[in-house]
Amino acid sequence: MKWEVRCRETWLHETNPSLKLIVLVVLFFAVLFIHNPNVLINVSLALFVLFCFGTGYPANVLFWLFLPFFLVFVSTASSMMMFGEGTTTWVRWGLIHITAESFWRGVHIGFRALALGLLGLIFSLTTRPVHLFYSLMQQLKLKPKYAYSFLAAVRLLPIMLEEFQTIRYALKVRGVPNKGGLSKVKRYAIPLLSQSIRRAQRIAVAMEAKRFSGSGRRTFYYEIGFGKYDVLFVALFAALMFVAYYAGVHYPYISISDVR
Amino acid sequence: METTTKGLKLADILTTIVIAIVFGVIYKLWGPLYSAVGVLGFHLDQLIYGMWFIASSLAYLLIRKPGVALLAEIAASSGELVMGSQWGLEVLIYGVVQGLFAEIVFAVFRYRRFDTFVVSLGAVGATVGSLIMDFYKGYIEALAPWNMALFLLARFIGAVLISGVFAVSLAKAIEKTGVTQMWRPASKDDYDALNR
């Protein structure tokens, strides 16, 4: 989705988008059910390596993309560390009560947020939205009226941004004070939304006239299938999870094997 | 023209998705704000969590058809994902669950009531959906009891205020612009106007 950033096409770009989505969703649930921090740290590190060397983006772009994830890591972890329940007290300072259990649970949750974030980032950095929706139609039989509606809606975004600017200038010219919380949200949201709805209605009429709403057989401009990289993709993630699990159980960093 | 009259028409789908994509942008921008408020501590961030349910409320209020609440929440969260959300893939799965729970509430009322009460209940439903996901992800049950109570209270209040009360006022304002007339059947007032 990063149109403005140039990137090298890697093998991850070549994998089938539907397959990639399914594998990553499965991994998402797998990560939710990992309660051993050693395993989770291994998984996060492996995903981080893949994020750095597999997505084909320059290092400075990767840094800025990663920064918010780091903040989520810190904020998720600290809340559990300071307010979680536990028995082995380390620090007690007013309402803040850090225990060994809550500390490691906090670390675990932080790494989990990191792993989940990286999964999504790897997906969105290496998948072109157009290919994703064409693949969803061809492999997962998503109805064309849904897929093309999505694609049309994404195309409307730049127009909306332009309208947002126009409204801003119009309000400025009329001397409307640029403050107020929810009333300000409304001032922008109502014209933006109503214009978008009008435009959506017009586009829908045009699309219906071109039979985009039909349920008959369609041919596709982009034919998306499977290739050798898909095998590699599945094999890599299976190996990654296995190694992370094996190493986490047999060569732990810390002696806790379940944070619950 | 279409043989299948059941389900959503292309116009409904497209309008829902367009509305949802607008909120997808807001959802994306809400992430950094949420993190910034989170630094203040005491779960103040949970008060603004409710913004992430507003797409389903608003789509339901404007389009008034079965399935749009779920579709809107999925579309908004996938828009957020594609724009590179700081939570990654998580937002899509949260979106599906939240949309599903809001949709269930609206289905219980058989898609007939469009007032603040029902929409607020829908927001509460979405909150329950988000809490189920949090339960697995963040071990929230392991927070100290007073802290968890504060967490839950803040999230429910925020959801009702933003995705309930505020969504209704936003929908009313949009109704006044007349754009929703396009897919509402002519009302009795319209016929009376013709007979005059």
CSV table of C-alpha atoms in Angstrom, one decimal:
chain,number,residue,atom,x,y,z
A,1,MET,CA,0.0,0.0,0.0
A,2,LYS,CA,3.1,2.2,0.2
A,3,TRP,CA,2.9,3.8,-3.3
A,4,GLU,CA,5.5,6.4,-2.7
A,5,VAL,CA,8.2,4.2,-1.2
A,6,ARG,CA,10.3,2.3,-3.7
A,7,CYS,CA,11.1,-1.3,-2.8
A,8,ARG,CA,12.8,-4.3,-4.2
A,9,GLU,CA,10.5,-7.1,-5.1
A,10,THR,CA,11.3,-10.1,-3.0
A,11,TRP,CA,10.1,-13.7,-3.2
A,12,LEU,CA,7.4,-12.8,-0.6
A,13,HIS,CA,5.8,-10.5,-3.2
A,14,GLU,CA,5.5,-13.5,-5.5
A,15,THR,CA,3.6,-15.7,-3.1
A,16,ASN,CA,-0.1,-16.2,-3.5
A,17,PRO,CA,-1.9,-13.4,-1.5
A,18,SER,CA,-4.8,-15.7,-0.3
A,19,LEU,CA,-2.4,-18.4,0.8
A,20,LYS,CA,-0.3,-15.8,2.6
A,21,LEU,CA,-3.3,-14.4,4.4
A,22,ILE,CA,-4.5,-17.8,5.5
A,23,VAL,CA,-1.0,-18.8,6.8
A,24,LEU,CA,-0.6,-15.6,8.7
A,25,VAL,CA,-4.1,-15.8,10.2
A,26,VAL,CA,-3.3,-19.4,11.4
A,27,LEU,CA,0.0,-18.1,12.8
A,28,PHE,CA,-2.0,-15.3,14.5
A,29,PHE,CA,-4.0,-17.8,16.4
A,30,ALA,CA,-1.0,-20.0,17.1
A,31,VAL,CA,0.7,-17.0,18.7
A,32,LEU,CA,-2.4,-16.3,20.8
A,33,PHE,CA,-2.0,-19.8,22.3
A,34,ILE,CA,1.7,-19.7,23.0
A,35,HIS,CA,2.1,-19.3,26.8
A,36,ASN,CA,5.8,-20.0,27.0
A,37,PRO,CA,7.8,-16.8,26.8
A,38,ASN,CA,10.9,-18.5,25.5
A,39,VAL,CA,9.0,-19.8,22.4
A,40,LEU,CA,7.4,-16.5,21.8
A,41,ILE,CA,10.7,-14.6,22.0
A,42,ASN,CA,12.1,-17.0,19.4
A,43,VAL,CA,9.1,-16.5,17.1
A,44,SER,CA,9.3,-12.7,17.4
A,45,LEU,CA,13.0,-12.7,16.6
A,46,ALA,CA,12.5,-14.9,13.6
A,47,LEU,CA,9.7,-12.7,12.3
A,48,PHE,CA,11.8,-9.6,12.9
A,49,VAL,CA,14.6,-11.1,10.8
A,50,LEU,CA,12.1,-11.9,8.0
A,51,PHE,CA,10.8,-8.3,8.3
A,52,CYS,CA,14.3,-6.8,8.0
A,53,PHE,CA,15.6,-9.0,5.2
A,54,GLY,CA,12.5,-10.4,3.4
A,55,THR,CA,10.4,-7.4,2.6
A,56,GLY,CA,12.8,-5.6,0.4
A,57,TYR,CA,12.4,-2.1,1.9
A,58,PRO,CA,15.4,0.2,2.7
A,59,ALA,CA,16.6,0.2,6.3
A,60,ASN,CA,15.4,3.8,7.1
A,61,VAL,CA,11.8,3.0,6.0
A,62,LEU,CA,11.8,-0.2,8.0
A,63,PHE,CA,13.0,1.8,11.1
A,64,TRP,CA,10.1,4.3,10.9
A,65,LEU,CA,7.6,1.5,10.2
A,66,PHE,CA,8.9,-0.4,13.2
A,67,LEU,CA,8.8,2.5,15.6
A,68,PRO,CA,5.1,2.4,16.4
A,69,PHE,CA,5.3,-1.3,17.0
A,70,PHE,CA,8.0,-0.7,19.6
A,71,LEU,CA,5.8,1.8,21.4
A,72,VAL,CA,3.0,-0.8,21.5
A,73,PHE,CA,5.4,-3.3,22.9
A,74,VAL,CA,6.4,-0.9,25.7
A,75,SER,CA,2.9,0.3,26.5
A,76,THR,CA,1.4,-3.2,26.5
A,77,ALA,CA,4.1,-4.7,28.6
A,78,SER,CA,4.3,-1.9,31.1
A,79,SER,CA,0.6,-1.9,32.0
A,80,MET,CA,0.7,-5.6,32.9
A,81,MET,CA,4.0,-5.3,34.7
A,82,MET,CA,2.8,-2.5,37.0
A,83,PHE,CA,-0.7,-3.6,37.7
A,84,GLY,CA,-0.8,-7.4,37.2
A,85,GLU,CA,-1.3,-9.8,40.0
A,86,GLY,CA,1.5,-12.0,41.4
A,87,THR,CA,3.0,-13.2,44.6
A,88,THR,CA,6.7,-12.6,44.4
A,89,THR,CA,6.9,-8.9,45.1
A,90,TRP,CA,9.8,-6.9,43.5
A,91,VAL,CA,8.7,-3.3,43.9
A,92,ARG,CA,5.7,-1.8,45.6
A,93,TRP,CA,5.2,1.9,45.2
A,94,GLY,CA,1.7,3.3,45.7
A,95,LEU,CA,-0.7,1.5,43.4
A,96,ILE,CA,2.2,0.2,41.3
A,97,HIS,CA,3.0,-3.4,42.3
A,98,ILE,CA,5.6,-5.2,40.3
A,99,THR,CA,5.9,-8.9,40.9
A,100,ALA,CA,8.0,-11.5,39.2
A,101,GLU,CA,4.9,-13.1,37.7
A,102,SER,CA,3.5,-9.9,36.4
A,103,PHE,CA,6.8,-8.8,35.1
A,104,TRP,CA,7.3,-11.8,32.9
A,105,ARG,CA,3.7,-11.8,31.9
A,106,GLY,CA,4.2,-8.2,30.8
A,107,VAL,CA,7.3,-9.2,28.8
A,108,HIS,CA,5.3,-12.0,27.2
A,109,ILE,CA,2.4,-9.8,26.2
A,110,GLY,CA,4.8,-7.2,24.8
A,111,PHE,CA,6.4,-9.8,22.6
A,112,ARG,CA,3.1,-11.2,21.6
A,113,ALA,CA,2.0,-7.7,20.5
A,114,LEU,CA,5.3,-7.4,18.6
A,115,ALA,CA,4.9,-10.8,16.9
A,116,LEU,CA,1.3,-10.0,15.8
A,117,GLY,CA,2.3,-6.6,14.6
A,118,LEU,CA,5.1,-8.0,12.6
A,119,LEU,CA,2.8,-10.6,11.0
A,120,GLY,CA,0.6,-7.9,9.8
A,121,LEU,CA,3.4,-5.7,8.6
A,122,ILE,CA,5.0,-8.5,6.6
A,123,PHE,CA,1.7,-9.1,5.0
A,124,SER,CA,0.9,-5.5,4.1
A,125,LEU,CA,4.4,-4.7,2.9
A,126,THR,CA,4.6,-7.6,0.5
A,127,THR,CA,1.0,-7.6,-0.8
A,128,ARG,CA,-0.5,-5.4,-3.5
A,129,PRO,CA,-4.1,-4.7,-2.6
A,130,VAL,CA,-5.2,-5.3,-6.3
A,131,HIS,CA,-3.6,-8.7,-6.3
A,132,LEU,CA,-5.0,-9.6,-2.9
A,133,PHE,CA,-8.6,-9.0,-4.1
A,134,TYR,CA,-8.1,-10.7,-7.5
A,135,SER,CA,-6.6,-13.7,-5.6
A,136,LEU,CA,-9.5,-13.7,-3.1
A,137,MET,CA,-12.0,-13.9,-6.0
A,138,GLN,CA,-10.1,-16.6,-7.8
A,139,GLN,CA,-8.9,-18.8,-4.9
A,140,LEU,CA,-11.4,-18.2,-2.2
A,141,LYS,CA,-14.4,-17.4,-4.4
A,142,LEU,CA,-15.2,-14.0,-2.9
A,143,LYS,CA,-18.1,-12.6,-4.8
A,144,PRO,CA,-16.9,-10.1,-7.4
A,145,LYS,CA,-19.4,-7.4,-6.2
A,146,TYR,CA,-17.6,-7.3,-2.9
A,147,ALA,CA,-14.1,-7.4,-4.3
A,148,TYR,CA,-14.6,-4.7,-6.9
A,149,SER,CA,-16.5,-2.6,-4.4
A,150,PHE,CA,-13.4,-2.7,-2.2
A,151,LEU,CA,-11.1,-1.8,-5.0
A,152,ALA,CA,-13.3,1.0,-6.1
A,153,ALA,CA,-13.5,2.4,-2.6
A,154,VAL,CA,-9.7,2.3,-2.2
A,155,ARG,CA,-9.5,4.4,-5.4
A,156,LEU,CA,-11.8,7.0,-3.8
A,157,LEU,CA,-9.3,7.7,-1.0
A,158,PRO,CA,-7.1,10.2,-2.9
A,159,ILE,CA,-10.3,12.1,-3.9
A,160,MET,CA,-11.4,12.2,-0.3
A,161,LEU,CA,-8.1,13.6,0.8
A,162,GLU,CA,-8.4,16.3,-1.8
A,163,GLU,CA,-11.9,17.1,-0.6
A,164,PHE,CA,-10.6,17.3,2.9
A,165,GLN,CA,-8.2,20.0,1.8
A,166,THR,CA,-11.0,21.8,0.0
A,167,ILE,CA,-13.1,21.8,3.1
A,168,ARG,CA,-10.2,23.1,5.2
A,169,TYR,CA,-9.6,26.0,2.9
A,170,ALA,CA,-13.3,26.8,2.6
A,171,LEU,CA,-13.7,26.9,6.4
A,172,LYS,CA,-10.6,29.1,6.6
A,173,VAL,CA,-11.8,31.5,4.0
A,174,ARG,CA,-15.1,31.8,5.9
A,175,GLY,CA,-13.3,32.4,9.1
A,176,VAL,CA,-14.6,29.4,11.0
A,177,PRO,CA,-12.4,29.0,14.1
A,178,ASN,CA,-10.3,25.9,13.9
A,179,LYS,CA,-11.1,24.4,17.3
A,180,GLY,CA,-13.6,22.4,19.2
A,181,GLY,CA,-13.5,18.6,19.7
A,182,LEU,CA,-16.4,16.7,18.4
A,183,SER,CA,-18.0,19.7,16.6
A,184,LYS,CA,-14.8,19.9,14.6
A,185,VAL,CA,-15.0,16.2,13.7
A,186,LYS,CA,-18.6,16.8,12.6
A,187,ARG,CA,-17.7,19.8,10.5
A,188,TYR,CA,-15.4,17.7,8.4
A,189,ALA,CA,-17.1,14.3,8.6
A,190,ILE,CA,-20.5,15.3,7.4
A,191,PRO,CA,-19.5,16.9,4.0
A,192,LEU,CA,-16.9,14.2,3.5
A,193,LEU,CA,-19.3,11.4,4.2
A,194,SER,CA,-22.2,12.8,2.3
A,195,GLN,CA,-20.1,13.5,-0.8
A,196,SER,CA,-18.6,10.0,-0.6
A,197,ILE,CA,-22.1,8.4,-0.3
A,198,ARG,CA,-23.3,10.4,-3.4
A,199,ARG,CA,-20.2,9.3,-5.3
A,200,ALA,CA,-20.6,5.7,-4.2
A,201,GLN,CA,-24.2,5.7,-5.5
A,202,ARG,CA,-23.1,7.0,-8.9
A,203,ILE,CA,-20.3,4.5,-9.2
A,204,ALA,CA,-22.6,1.7,-8.1
A,205,VAL,CA,-25.0,2.6,-10.9
A,206,ALA,CA,-22.2,2.5,-13.4
A,207,MET,CA,-20.9,-0.8,-12.1
A,208,GLU,CA,-24.3,-2.4,-12.2
A,209,ALA,CA,-24.7,-1.3,-15.8
A,210,LYS,CA,-21.4,-3.1,-16.5
A,211,ARG,CA,-22.7,-6.2,-14.8
A,212,PHE,CA,-20.3,-6.1,-11.9
A,213,SER,CA,-23.1,-7.2,-9.7
A,214,GLY,CA,-23.9,-10.3,-11.7
A,215,SER,CA,-23.2,-13.8,-10.5
A,216,GLY,CA,-22.2,-15.4,-13.8
A,217,ARG,CA,-18.7,-16.5,-14.7
A,218,ARG,CA,-16.1,-13.8,-15.0
A,219,THR,CA,-12.7,-13.7,-16.5
A,220,PHE,CA,-9.9,-11.8,-14.7
A,221,TYR,CA,-7.3,-9.4,-15.9
A,222,TYR,CA,-4.8,-10.7,-13.4
A,223,GLU,CA,-4.7,-14.5,-13.3
A,224,ILE,CA,-3.3,-15.5,-9.9
A,225,GLY,CA,-2.2,-19.0,-9.2
A,226,PHE,CA,0.4,-20.9,-7.2
A,227,GLY,CA,4.1,-21.3,-7.7
A,228,LYS,CA,7.3,-22.6,-6.2
A,229,TYR,CA,7.5,-19.7,-3.8
A,230,ASP,CA,4.2,-20.8,-2.2
A,231,VAL,CA,5.7,-24.1,-1.3
A,232,LEU,CA,8.8,-22.2,0.1
A,233,PHE,CA,6.5,-19.9,2.1
A,234,VAL,CA,4.6,-22.7,3.8
A,235,ALA,CA,7.8,-24.7,4.4
A,236,LEU,CA,9.6,-21.7,5.9
A,237,PHE,CA,6.8,-20.9,8.3
A,238,ALA,CA,6.4,-24.5,9.4
A,239,ALA,CA,10.2,-24.8,9.9
A,240,LEU,CA,10.2,-21.5,11.8
A,241,MET,CA,7.5,-22.5,14.2
A,242,PHE,CA,9.0,-25.9,14.8
A,243,VAL,CA,12.5,-24.5,15.5
A,244,ALA,CA,11.2,-21.7,17.7
A,245,TYR,CA,9.2,-24.2,19.7
A,246,TYR,CA,12.0,-26.8,20.0
A,247,ALA,CA,14.7,-24.2,20.9
A,248,GLY,CA,12.3,-22.5,23.3
A,249,VAL,CA,11.5,-25.7,25.2
A,250,HIS,CA,15.0,-27.2,25.2
A,251,TYR,CA,17.3,-24.1,25.4
A,252,PRO,CA,15.2,-21.5,27.4
A,253,TYR,CA,16.4,-18.0,28.2
A,254,ILE,CA,14.4,-17.8,31.4
A,255,SER,CA,13.2,-20.6,33.6
A,256,ILE,CA,9.5,-19.8,33.3
A,257,SER,CA,7.6,-22.0,30.9
A,258,ASP,CA,4.1,-20.8,31.4
A,259,VAL,CA,3.2,-17.2,32.2
A,260,ARG,CA,-0.4,-17.8,33.2
B,1,MET,CA,-32.5,-6.6,-13.4
B,2,GLU,CA,-30.9,-8.9,-10.8
B,3,THR,CA,-32.3,-12.3,-10.3
B,4,THR,CA,-31.0,-12.4,-6.7
B,5,THR,CA,-33.0,-9.9,-4.7
B,6,LYS,CA,-31.9,-11.4,-1.4
B,7,GLY,CA,-28.9,-10.1,0.3
B,8,LEU,CA,-27.1,-6.8,-0.3
B,9,LYS,CA,-27.2,-5.0,-3.7
B,10,LEU,CA,-24.0,-3.7,-5.2
B,11,ALA,CA,-25.0,-0.1,-4.3
B,12,ASP,CA,-25.4,-1.1,-0.7
B,13,ILE,CA,-22.1,-2.9,-0.6
B,14,LEU,CA,-20.2,-0.1,-2.3
B,15,THR,CA,-21.7,2.6,-0.1
B,16,THR,CA,-21.0,0.6,3.1
B,17,ILE,CA,-17.4,0.0,2.0
B,18,VAL,CA,-16.8,3.6,1.1
B,19,ILE,CA,-18.1,4.8,4.5
B,20,ALA,CA,-16.0,2.1,6.1
B,21,ILE,CA,-12.9,3.1,4.3
B,22,VAL,CA,-13.3,6.7,5.6
B,23,PHE,CA,-13.4,5.3,9.0
B,24,GLY,CA,-10.5,3.0,8.2
B,25,VAL,CA,-8.4,6.2,7.8
B,26,ILE,CA,-9.7,7.4,11.2
B,27,TYR,CA,-9.1,4.0,12.8
B,28,LYS,CA,-5.5,4.2,11.6
B,29,LEU,CA,-5.0,7.7,13.0
B,30,TRP,CA,-6.7,6.7,16.2
B,31,GLY,CA,-3.9,4.2,16.9
B,32,PRO,CA,-1.1,6.7,17.7
B,33,LEU,CA,-3.7,8.8,19.7
B,34,TYR,CA,-4.7,5.7,21.7
B,35,SER,CA,-1.0,5.0,22.4
B,36,ALA,CA,-0.4,8.6,23.4
B,37,VAL,CA,-3.3,8.6,25.8
B,38,GLY,CA,-2.2,5.2,27.1
B,39,VAL,CA,0.9,6.8,28.5
B,40,LEU,CA,-1.3,8.7,31.0
B,41,GLY,CA,-2.1,5.4,32.6
B,42,PHE,CA,-5.2,4.4,34.6
B,43,HIS,CA,-6.8,3.0,31.4
B,44,LEU,CA,-7.8,6.5,30.2
B,45,ASP,CA,-7.0,5.1,26.8
B,46,GLN,CA,-10.0,2.7,27.1
B,47,LEU,CA,-12.3,5.8,27.0
B,48,ILE,CA,-11.5,6.4,23.4
B,49,TYR,CA,-11.4,2.7,22.4
B,50,GLY,CA,-15.0,3.0,21.3
B,51,MET,CA,-14.1,4.8,18.2
B,52,TRP,CA,-13.1,1.5,16.7
B,53,PHE,CA,-16.7,0.3,16.6
B,54,ILE,CA,-18.2,3.4,15.0
B,55,ALA,CA,-18.1,2.1,11.4
B,56,SER,CA,-20.6,-0.7,12.1
B,57,SER,CA,-23.0,1.7,14.0
B,58,LEU,CA,-22.9,4.3,11.3
B,59,ALA,CA,-23.3,1.9,8.4
B,60,TYR,CA,-26.3,0.3,10.2
B,61,LEU,CA,-27.9,3.7,10.9
B,62,LEU,CA,-27.5,4.9,7.3
B,63,ILE,CA,-28.0,1.8,5.2
B,64,ARG,CA,-30.4,-0.1,7.5
B,65,LYS,CA,-29.9,-3.6,6.0
B,66,PRO,CA,-28.9,-6.9,7.5
B,67,GLY,CA,-25.1,-7.6,7.2
B,68,VAL,CA,-23.9,-4.0,6.7
B,69,ALA,CA,-22.6,-3.7,10.3
B,70,LEU,CA,-20.4,-6.7,9.9
B,71,LEU,CA,-19.3,-5.7,6.4
B,72,ALA,CA,-18.5,-2.2,7.5
B,73,GLU,CA,-16.4,-3.3,10.4
B,74,ILE,CA,-14.5,-5.8,8.3
B,75,ALA,CA,-13.9,-3.2,5.6
B,76,ALA,CA,-12.8,-0.5,8.0
B,77,SER,CA,-10.4,-2.8,9.7
B,78,SER,CA,-8.9,-4.2,6.5
B,79,GLY,CA,-8.5,-0.6,5.3
B,80,GLU,CA,-6.6,0.0,8.6
B,81,LEU,CA,-4.5,-3.1,8.0
B,82,VAL,CA,-3.6,-2.2,4.5
B,83,MET,CA,-2.6,1.2,5.6
B,84,GLY,CA,-0.1,-0.4,8.0
B,85,SER,CA,-1.8,-0.4,11.4
B,86,GLN,CA,0.5,-0.5,14.4
B,87,TRP,CA,-1.3,-3.7,15.5
B,88,GLY,CA,-1.0,-5.5,12.3
B,89,LEU,CA,-3.1,-8.5,11.4
B,90,GLU,CA,-4.8,-8.3,14.8
B,91,VAL,CA,-7.0,-5.4,13.7
B,92,LEU,CA,-8.6,-7.5,11.0
B,93,ILE,CA,-9.5,-10.3,13.3
B,94,TYR,CA,-10.7,-8.0,16.0
B,95,GLY,CA,-12.8,-6.2,13.3
B,96,VAL,CA,-14.5,-9.5,12.3
B,97,VAL,CA,-15.3,-10.4,15.9
B,98,GLN,CA,-16.5,-6.8,16.8
B,99,GLY,CA,-18.6,-6.5,13.7
B,100,LEU,CA,-20.1,-10.0,14.3
B,101,PHE,CA,-21.2,-9.1,17.9
B,102,ALA,CA,-22.6,-5.7,16.8
B,103,GLU,CA,-24.5,-7.5,14.0
B,104,ILE,CA,-25.9,-10.0,16.4
B,105,VAL,CA,-27.4,-7.2,18.6
B,106,PHE,CA,-29.0,-5.6,15.5
B,107,ALA,CA,-30.3,-9.0,14.4
B,108,VAL,CA,-31.9,-9.5,17.8
B,109,PHE,CA,-33.9,-6.3,17.1
B,110,ARG,CA,-34.7,-7.7,13.7
B,111,TYR,CA,-33.2,-4.6,11.9
B,112,ARG,CA,-36.2,-2.6,12.8
B,113,ARG,CA,-35.0,-0.1,15.4
B,114,PHE,CA,-32.5,2.6,14.7
B,115,ASP,CA,-32.5,4.6,17.9
B,116,THR,CA,-29.7,5.5,20.4
B,117,PHE,CA,-30.6,2.6,22.6
B,118,VAL,CA,-30.2,-0.1,20.1
B,119,VAL,CA,-27.1,1.4,18.5
B,120,SER,CA,-25.5,1.8,22.0
B,121,LEU,CA,-26.4,-1.9,22.6
B,122,GLY,CA,-24.6,-2.7,19.4
B,123,ALA,CA,-21.6,-0.8,20.6
B,124,VAL,CA,-21.7,-2.8,23.8
B,125,GLY,CA,-21.9,-6.0,21.7
B,126,ALA,CA,-18.8,-4.9,19.8
B,127,THR,CA,-17.1,-4.2,23.1
B,128,VAL,CA,-17.8,-7.7,24.3
B,129,GLY,CA,-16.3,-9.0,21.1
B,130,SER,CA,-13.2,-7.0,21.6
B,131,LEU,CA,-13.0,-8.2,25.2
B,132,ILE,CA,-13.2,-11.8,24.2
B,133,MET,CA,-10.2,-11.2,21.9
B,134,ASP,CA,-8.3,-9.3,24.7
B,135,PHE,CA,-9.0,-12.1,27.1
B,136,TYR,CA,-6.9,-14.5,24.9
B,137,LYS,CA,-4.3,-11.9,23.9
B,138,GLY,CA,-3.6,-9.8,26.9
B,139,TYR,CA,-4.4,-11.9,29.9
B,140,ILE,CA,-6.7,-9.1,31.2
B,141,GLU,CA,-8.1,-11.4,33.8
B,142,ALA,CA,-4.7,-11.4,35.5
B,143,LEU,CA,-4.9,-7.6,36.2
B,144,ALA,CA,-5.6,-6.6,39.8
B,145,PRO,CA,-9.4,-6.5,40.4
B,146,TRP,CA,-9.7,-2.7,40.9
B,147,ASN,CA,-7.6,-2.2,37.8
B,148,MET,CA,-9.7,-4.6,35.7
B,149,ALA,CA,-12.9,-3.0,36.8
B,150,LEU,CA,-11.6,0.4,35.8
B,151,PHE,CA,-10.5,-1.0,32.5
B,152,LEU,CA,-13.9,-2.6,31.7
B,153,LEU,CA,-15.9,0.5,32.9
B,154,ALA,CA,-13.8,2.9,30.8
B,155,ARG,CA,-14.1,0.8,27.7
B,156,PHE,CA,-17.9,0.3,28.0
B,157,ILE,CA,-18.6,4.0,28.7
B,158,GLY,CA,-16.3,5.1,25.8
B,159,ALA,CA,-18.0,2.7,23.4
B,160,VAL,CA,-21.5,3.8,24.3
B,161,LEU,CA,-20.6,7.5,24.1
B,162,ILE,CA,-18.7,7.3,20.8
B,163,SER,CA,-20.2,4.5,18.8
B,164,GLY,CA,-23.7,4.9,20.4
B,165,VAL,CA,-24.6,8.5,21.1
B,166,PHE,CA,-22.1,10.3,18.8
B,167,ALA,CA,-22.8,7.9,15.9
B,168,VAL,CA,-26.5,8.6,16.2
B,169,SER,CA,-26.0,12.4,16.1
B,170,LEU,CA,-23.6,12.0,13.1
B,171,ALA,CA,-26.1,9.9,11.3
B,172,LYS,CA,-28.9,12.4,11.9
B,173,ALA,CA,-26.8,15.2,10.5
B,174,ILE,CA,-26.0,13.1,7.4
B,175,GLU,CA,-29.7,12.3,7.0
B,176,LYS,CA,-30.4,16.1,6.9
B,177,THR,CA,-28.1,16.4,3.8
B,178,GLY,CA,-30.5,14.2,2.0
B,179,VAL,CA,-28.0,11.6,0.6
B,180,THR,CA,-29.8,8.7,2.4
B,181,GLN,CA,-33.0,9.5,0.5
B,182,MET,CA,-31.5,7.7,-2.5
B,183,TRP,CA,-32.0,4.3,-1.1
B,184,ARG,CA,-35.0,4.9,1.2
B,185,PRO,CA,-38.4,4.1,-0.2
B,186,ALA,CA,-40.7,7.1,-0.7
B,187,SER,CA,-42.4,7.9,2.6
B,188,LYS,CA,-46.0,8.9,3.2
B,189,ASP,CA,-45.0,12.6,3.4
B,190,ASP,CA,-43.8,12.3,-0.2
B,191,TYR,CA,-47.1,11.0,-1.4
B,192,ASP,CA,-49.0,13.6,0.5
B,193,ALA,CA,-46.8,16.3,-1.2
B,194,LEU,CA,-47.9,14.9,-4.5
B,195,ASN,CA,-51.6,14.9,-3.6
B,196,ARG,CA,-51.6,18.5,-2.5
